[in-house]
Amino acid sequence: AAEPALPGMQTGVRISETGNVELHVEEMSLANLLRLLSLEGKRNIIASPKVKGTVTANLYNVTFEQALQAVLTPNGAGFQTTGNFIYVYTNEELADMVSTANPLGTRVFTLNYLSAADAKSYITPLLGEGGVVAVSPPAESGLKSDPNAGGGQASALQDFILVTALPRNLKEIE
């Protein structure tokens, strides 16, 4: 049981008829606060076992989502809504879910009228998190004095870049 946040103030969670939240808690466990928010707001909240922490807060006239975000953020957690359910996860769990849901893809882009080095500098800002780019080596030019390797433009194939990134980033790079 939490103590009153300030003398004379009631501890707990109240949700008005318009859906706005008033919340006053001091050193309340996050699990208990999520339970109170669920009961008072008549919302289905499911928290990961890894979500832990305590909350001290006084919130006035905020939406349910703002209240939830305000108590989760300092505890390294966030939420996502799916249908009638609000799932609460640690930020690490949320990041893992995003990377699993959006696996990286790899594409080879053949270049015309543009060097691989120039293309790399143009697309690097578009790679996004986890994206990498590899470029074809520049062609050698000029004649060598070696009688066994006496040609210019060795390996003078068309430049290309190899890009690994999220599918949406690959589409933008294309």
PDB file of C-alpha atoms in Angstrom:
ATOM      1  CA  ALA A   1       0.000   0.000   0.000  1.00  0.00           C
ATOM      2  CA  ALA A   2       1.368   3.368  -0.986  1.00  0.00           C
ATOM      3  CA  GLU A   3       1.344   6.411   1.221  1.00  0.00           C
ATOM      4  CA  PRO A   4      -0.365   9.621   0.090  1.00  0.00           C
ATOM      5  CA  ALA A   5       1.687  11.547  -2.473  1.00  0.00           C
ATOM      6  CA  LEU A   6       1.108  14.796  -0.573  1.00  0.00           C
ATOM      7  CA  PRO A   7      -0.635  15.444   2.749  1.00  0.00           C
ATOM      8  CA  GLY A   8      -4.376  15.543   2.208  1.00  0.00           C
ATOM      9  CA  MET A   9      -4.200  13.969  -1.271  1.00  0.00           C
ATOM     10  CA  GLN A  10      -5.753  10.625  -2.052  1.00  0.00           C
ATOM     11  CA  THR A  11      -3.413   7.926  -3.367  1.00  0.00           C
ATOM     12  CA  GLY A  12      -4.514   6.010  -6.409  1.00  0.00           C
ATOM     13  CA  VAL A  13      -5.891   6.279  -9.900  1.00  0.00           C
ATOM     14  CA  ARG A  14      -9.139   7.927 -10.985  1.00  0.00           C
ATOM     15  CA  ILE A  15     -10.474   8.028 -14.506  1.00  0.00           C
ATOM     16  CA  SER A  16     -13.141  10.591 -15.352  1.00  0.00           C
ATOM     17  CA  GLU A  17     -16.205   9.963 -17.501  1.00  0.00           C
ATOM     18  CA  THR A  18     -14.340  11.644 -20.376  1.00  0.00           C
ATOM     19  CA  GLY A  19     -11.494   9.152 -20.023  1.00  0.00           C
ATOM     20  CA  ASN A  20      -8.922  11.520 -18.502  1.00  0.00           C
ATOM     21  CA  VAL A  21      -6.659  10.131 -15.822  1.00  0.00           C
ATOM     22  CA  GLU A  22      -5.719  11.587 -12.449  1.00  0.00           C
ATOM     23  CA  LEU A  23      -2.990   9.607 -10.744  1.00  0.00           C
ATOM     24  CA  HIS A  24      -1.274  10.131  -7.374  1.00  0.00           C
ATOM     25  CA  VAL A  25       1.229   7.511  -6.211  1.00  0.00           C
ATOM     26  CA  GLU A  26       4.470   7.414  -4.256  1.00  0.00           C
ATOM     27  CA  GLU A  27       6.955   4.552  -4.541  1.00  0.00           C
ATOM     28  CA  MET A  28       4.292   2.199  -5.881  1.00  0.00           C
ATOM     29  CA  SER A  29       5.475  -0.876  -7.726  1.00  0.00           C
ATOM     30  CA  LEU A  30       4.948  -0.626 -11.461  1.00  0.00           C
ATOM     31  CA  ALA A  31       3.095  -3.962 -11.435  1.00  0.00           C
ATOM     32  CA  ASN A  32       0.565  -2.649  -8.876  1.00  0.00           C
ATOM     33  CA  LEU A  33       0.125   0.612 -10.760  1.00  0.00           C
ATOM     34  CA  LEU A  34      -0.513  -1.220 -14.037  1.00  0.00           C
ATOM     35  CA  ARG A  35      -3.088  -3.348 -12.222  1.00  0.00           C
ATOM     36  CA  LEU A  36      -4.824  -0.185 -10.913  1.00  0.00           C
ATOM     37  CA  LEU A  37      -4.788   1.423 -14.354  1.00  0.00           C
ATOM     38  CA  SER A  38      -6.254  -1.748 -15.824  1.00  0.00           C
ATOM     39  CA  LEU A  39      -9.037  -1.958 -13.232  1.00  0.00           C
ATOM     40  CA  GLU A  40      -9.941   1.740 -13.208  1.00  0.00           C
ATOM     41  CA  GLY A  41      -9.667   2.173 -16.971  1.00  0.00           C
ATOM     42  CA  LYS A  42     -11.306  -1.157 -17.754  1.00  0.00           C
ATOM     43  CA  ARG A  43      -8.420  -1.923 -20.097  1.00  0.00           C
ATOM     44  CA  ASN A  44      -6.679  -5.232 -20.772  1.00  0.00           C
ATOM     45  CA  ILE A  45      -3.049  -4.680 -19.777  1.00  0.00           C
ATOM     46  CA  ILE A  46      -0.571  -7.545 -20.015  1.00  0.00           C
ATOM     47  CA  ALA A  47       2.953  -6.858 -18.706  1.00  0.00           C
ATOM     48  CA  SER A  48       6.089  -8.829 -19.476  1.00  0.00           C
ATOM     49  CA  PRO A  49       7.718 -10.415 -16.413  1.00  0.00           C
ATOM     50  CA  LYS A  50      10.824  -8.334 -17.192  1.00  0.00           C
ATOM     51  CA  VAL A  51       8.968  -5.045 -16.618  1.00  0.00           C
ATOM     52  CA  LYS A  52       9.845  -3.884 -13.120  1.00  0.00           C
ATOM     53  CA  GLY A  53      10.272  -0.654 -11.190  1.00  0.00           C
ATOM     54  CA  THR A  54       8.594   1.833  -8.921  1.00  0.00           C
ATOM     55  CA  VAL A  55       6.615   4.950  -9.652  1.00  0.00           C
ATOM     56  CA  THR A  56       6.186   8.255  -7.892  1.00  0.00           C
ATOM     57  CA  ALA A  57       3.901  10.518  -9.872  1.00  0.00           C
ATOM     58  CA  ASN A  58       1.152  13.102  -9.721  1.00  0.00           C
ATOM     59  CA  LEU A  59      -0.691  13.356 -13.028  1.00  0.00           C
ATOM     60  CA  TYR A  60      -3.676  15.561 -13.745  1.00  0.00           C
ATOM     61  CA  ASN A  61      -6.066  15.527 -16.687  1.00  0.00           C
ATOM     62  CA  VAL A  62      -4.019  13.324 -19.043  1.00  0.00           C
ATOM     63  CA  THR A  63      -5.190  10.676 -21.475  1.00  0.00           C
ATOM     64  CA  PHE A  64      -4.860   7.019 -20.565  1.00  0.00           C
ATOM     65  CA  GLU A  65      -2.041   6.566 -23.098  1.00  0.00           C
ATOM     66  CA  GLN A  66      -0.177   9.635 -21.768  1.00  0.00           C
ATOM     67  CA  ALA A  67      -0.427   8.300 -18.208  1.00  0.00           C
ATOM     68  CA  LEU A  68       0.784   4.881 -19.289  1.00  0.00           C
ATOM     69  CA  GLN A  69       3.727   6.384 -21.184  1.00  0.00           C
ATOM     70  CA  ALA A  70       4.588   8.668 -18.246  1.00  0.00           C
ATOM     71  CA  VAL A  71       4.888   5.782 -15.789  1.00  0.00           C
ATOM     72  CA  LEU A  72       6.618   3.364 -18.179  1.00  0.00           C
ATOM     73  CA  THR A  73       9.312   5.595 -19.705  1.00  0.00           C
ATOM     74  CA  PRO A  74      11.304   6.223 -16.494  1.00  0.00           C
ATOM     75  CA  ASN A  75      11.269   2.474 -15.883  1.00  0.00           C
ATOM     76  CA  GLY A  76      12.758   1.627 -19.298  1.00  0.00           C
ATOM     77  CA  ALA A  77       9.523   0.257 -20.675  1.00  0.00           C
ATOM     78  CA  GLY A  78       6.955   0.974 -23.356  1.00  0.00           C
ATOM     79  CA  PHE A  79       3.738  -0.458 -24.706  1.00  0.00           C
ATOM     80  CA  GLN A  80       2.031  -1.495 -27.889  1.00  0.00           C
ATOM     81  CA  THR A  81      -1.666  -1.876 -28.494  1.00  0.00           C
ATOM     82  CA  THR A  82      -3.054  -4.834 -30.407  1.00  0.00           C
ATOM     83  CA  GLY A  83      -6.823  -4.929 -30.649  1.00  0.00           C
ATOM     84  CA  ASN A  84      -8.259  -4.610 -27.140  1.00  0.00           C
ATOM     85  CA  PHE A  85      -4.968  -5.480 -25.444  1.00  0.00           C
ATOM     86  CA  ILE A  86      -2.152  -3.265 -24.214  1.00  0.00           C
ATOM     87  CA  TYR A  87       1.103  -5.187 -24.002  1.00  0.00           C
ATOM     88  CA  VAL A  88       3.832  -3.704 -21.787  1.00  0.00           C
ATOM     89  CA  TYR A  89       7.450  -4.647 -22.521  1.00  0.00           C
ATOM     90  CA  THR A  90      10.929  -3.423 -21.650  1.00  0.00           C
ATOM     91  CA  ASN A  91      12.502  -1.205 -24.299  1.00  0.00           C
ATOM     92  CA  GLU A  92      14.927  -4.035 -25.133  1.00  0.00           C
ATOM     93  CA  GLU A  93      12.051  -6.455 -25.696  1.00  0.00           C
ATOM     94  CA  LEU A  94      10.312  -3.919 -27.946  1.00  0.00           C
ATOM     95  CA  ALA A  95      13.511  -3.407 -29.972  1.00  0.00           C
ATOM     96  CA  ASP A  96      13.910  -7.188 -30.375  1.00  0.00           C
ATOM     97  CA  MET A  97      10.319  -7.491 -31.591  1.00  0.00           C
ATOM     98  CA  VAL A  98      10.842  -4.752 -34.163  1.00  0.00           C
ATOM     99  CA  SER A  99      14.043  -6.339 -35.491  1.00  0.00           C
ATOM    100  CA  THR A 100      12.371  -9.768 -35.647  1.00  0.00           C
ATOM    101  CA  ALA A 101       9.295  -8.389 -37.392  1.00  0.00           C
ATOM    102  CA  ASN A 102      11.450  -6.484 -39.896  1.00  0.00           C
ATOM    103  CA  PRO A 103      14.418  -8.672 -40.792  1.00  0.00           C
ATOM    104  CA  LEU A 104      17.187  -7.129 -42.825  1.00  0.00           C
ATOM    105  CA  GLY A 105      17.326  -7.864 -46.532  1.00  0.00           C
ATOM    106  CA  THR A 106      20.255  -7.675 -48.970  1.00  0.00           C
ATOM    107  CA  ARG A 107      20.282  -6.397 -52.555  1.00  0.00           C
ATOM    108  CA  VAL A 108      22.906  -5.830 -55.197  1.00  0.00           C
ATOM    109  CA  PHE A 109      22.512  -2.619 -57.180  1.00  0.00           C
ATOM    110  CA  THR A 110      24.332  -2.334 -60.519  1.00  0.00           C
ATOM    111  CA  LEU A 111      25.351   1.247 -61.179  1.00  0.00           C
ATOM    112  CA  ASN A 112      25.326   3.239 -64.401  1.00  0.00           C
ATOM    113  CA  TYR A 113      27.059   6.604 -64.699  1.00  0.00           C
ATOM    114  CA  LEU A 114      27.937   6.605 -60.983  1.00  0.00           C
ATOM    115  CA  SER A 115      30.915   5.216 -59.106  1.00  0.00           C
ATOM    116  CA  ALA A 116      30.347   2.824 -56.219  1.00  0.00           C
ATOM    117  CA  ALA A 117      32.189   5.195 -53.867  1.00  0.00           C
ATOM    118  CA  ASP A 118      29.879   8.085 -54.828  1.00  0.00           C
ATOM    119  CA  ALA A 119      26.777   5.896 -54.495  1.00  0.00           C
ATOM    120  CA  LYS A 120      27.897   4.815 -51.019  1.00  0.00           C
ATOM    121  CA  SER A 121      28.161   8.421 -49.848  1.00  0.00           C
ATOM    122  CA  TYR A 122      24.672   9.159 -51.195  1.00  0.00           C
ATOM    123  CA  ILE A 123      22.891   6.180 -49.656  1.00  0.00           C
ATOM    124  CA  THR A 124      24.622   5.989 -46.260  1.00  0.00           C
ATOM    125  CA  PRO A 125      22.083   8.392 -44.651  1.00  0.00           C
ATOM    126  CA  LEU A 126      19.248   6.157 -45.937  1.00  0.00           C
ATOM    127  CA  LEU A 127      20.531   2.863 -44.468  1.00  0.00           C
ATOM    128  CA  GLY A 128      18.711   3.054 -41.134  1.00  0.00           C
ATOM    129  CA  GLU A 129      19.479   1.016 -38.047  1.00  0.00           C
ATOM    130  CA  GLY A 130      21.616  -2.044 -38.764  1.00  0.00           C
ATOM    131  CA  GLY A 131      22.098  -1.147 -42.428  1.00  0.00           C
ATOM    132  CA  VAL A 132      25.465  -1.632 -44.131  1.00  0.00           C
ATOM    133  CA  VAL A 133      26.818  -1.074 -47.618  1.00  0.00           C
ATOM    134  CA  ALA A 134      29.743  -2.679 -49.446  1.00  0.00           C
ATOM    135  CA  VAL A 135      31.120  -1.328 -52.721  1.00  0.00           C
ATOM    136  CA  SER A 136      32.898  -2.876 -55.674  1.00  0.00           C
ATOM    137  CA  PRO A 137      36.617  -2.103 -55.805  1.00  0.00           C
ATOM    138  CA  PRO A 138      37.673   0.670 -58.159  1.00  0.00           C
ATOM    139  CA  ALA A 139      39.088  -0.516 -61.481  1.00  0.00           C
ATOM    140  CA  GLU A 140      42.812  -0.168 -61.949  1.00  0.00           C
ATOM    141  CA  SER A 141      43.761   2.178 -64.750  1.00  0.00           C
ATOM    142  CA  GLY A 142      46.856   2.878 -66.771  1.00  0.00           C
ATOM    143  CA  LEU A 143      49.557   0.609 -68.125  1.00  0.00           C
ATOM    144  CA  LYS A 144      51.966  -1.213 -65.874  1.00  0.00           C
ATOM    145  CA  SER A 145      55.607  -1.757 -66.741  1.00  0.00           C
ATOM    146  CA  ASP A 146      55.307  -5.455 -65.833  1.00  0.00           C
ATOM    147  CA  PRO A 147      55.310  -7.507 -69.063  1.00  0.00           C
ATOM    148  CA  ASN A 148      52.954 -10.127 -67.539  1.00  0.00           C
ATOM    149  CA  ALA A 149      50.340  -7.578 -66.393  1.00  0.00           C
ATOM    150  CA  GLY A 150      50.548  -4.962 -69.076  1.00  0.00           C
ATOM    151  CA  GLY A 151      46.966  -3.892 -69.566  1.00  0.00           C
ATOM    152  CA  GLY A 152      44.944  -1.001 -68.275  1.00  0.00           C
ATOM    153  CA  GLN A 153      41.477  -1.107 -66.708  1.00  0.00           C
ATOM    154  CA  ALA A 154      41.972  -4.475 -64.993  1.00  0.00           C
ATOM    155  CA  SER A 155      38.672  -5.727 -63.582  1.00  0.00           C
ATOM    156  CA  ALA A 156      36.862  -2.845 -65.237  1.00  0.00           C
ATOM    157  CA  LEU A 157      33.436  -4.318 -64.784  1.00  0.00           C
ATOM    158  CA  GLN A 158      30.410  -2.187 -64.048  1.00  0.00           C
ATOM    159  CA  ASP A 159      30.431  -0.758 -60.497  1.00  0.00           C
ATOM    160  CA  PHE A 160      27.977  -2.214 -58.015  1.00  0.00           C
ATOM    161  CA  ILE A 161      27.005  -1.821 -54.377  1.00  0.00           C
ATOM    162  CA  LEU A 162      25.786  -4.468 -51.956  1.00  0.00           C
ATOM    163  CA  VAL A 163      23.254  -3.083 -49.461  1.00  0.00           C
ATOM    164  CA  THR A 164      21.875  -4.773 -46.344  1.00  0.00           C
ATOM    165  CA  ALA A 165      19.024  -2.868 -44.684  1.00  0.00           C
ATOM    166  CA  LEU A 166      15.377  -3.040 -43.628  1.00  0.00           C
ATOM    167  CA  PRO A 167      13.018  -3.653 -46.582  1.00  0.00           C
ATOM    168  CA  ARG A 168      11.546  -0.121 -46.396  1.00  0.00           C
ATOM    169  CA  ASN A 169      15.067   1.352 -46.504  1.00  0.00           C
ATOM    170  CA  LEU A 170      16.014  -0.854 -49.476  1.00  0.00           C
ATOM    171  CA  LYS A 171      12.972   0.440 -51.336  1.00  0.00           C
ATOM    172  CA  GLU A 172      14.004   4.032 -50.621  1.00  0.00           C
ATOM    173  CA  ILE A 173      17.604   3.341 -51.692  1.00  0.00           C
ATOM    174  CA  GLU A 174      16.386   1.778 -54.928  1.00  0.00           C
TER     175      GLU A 174
END
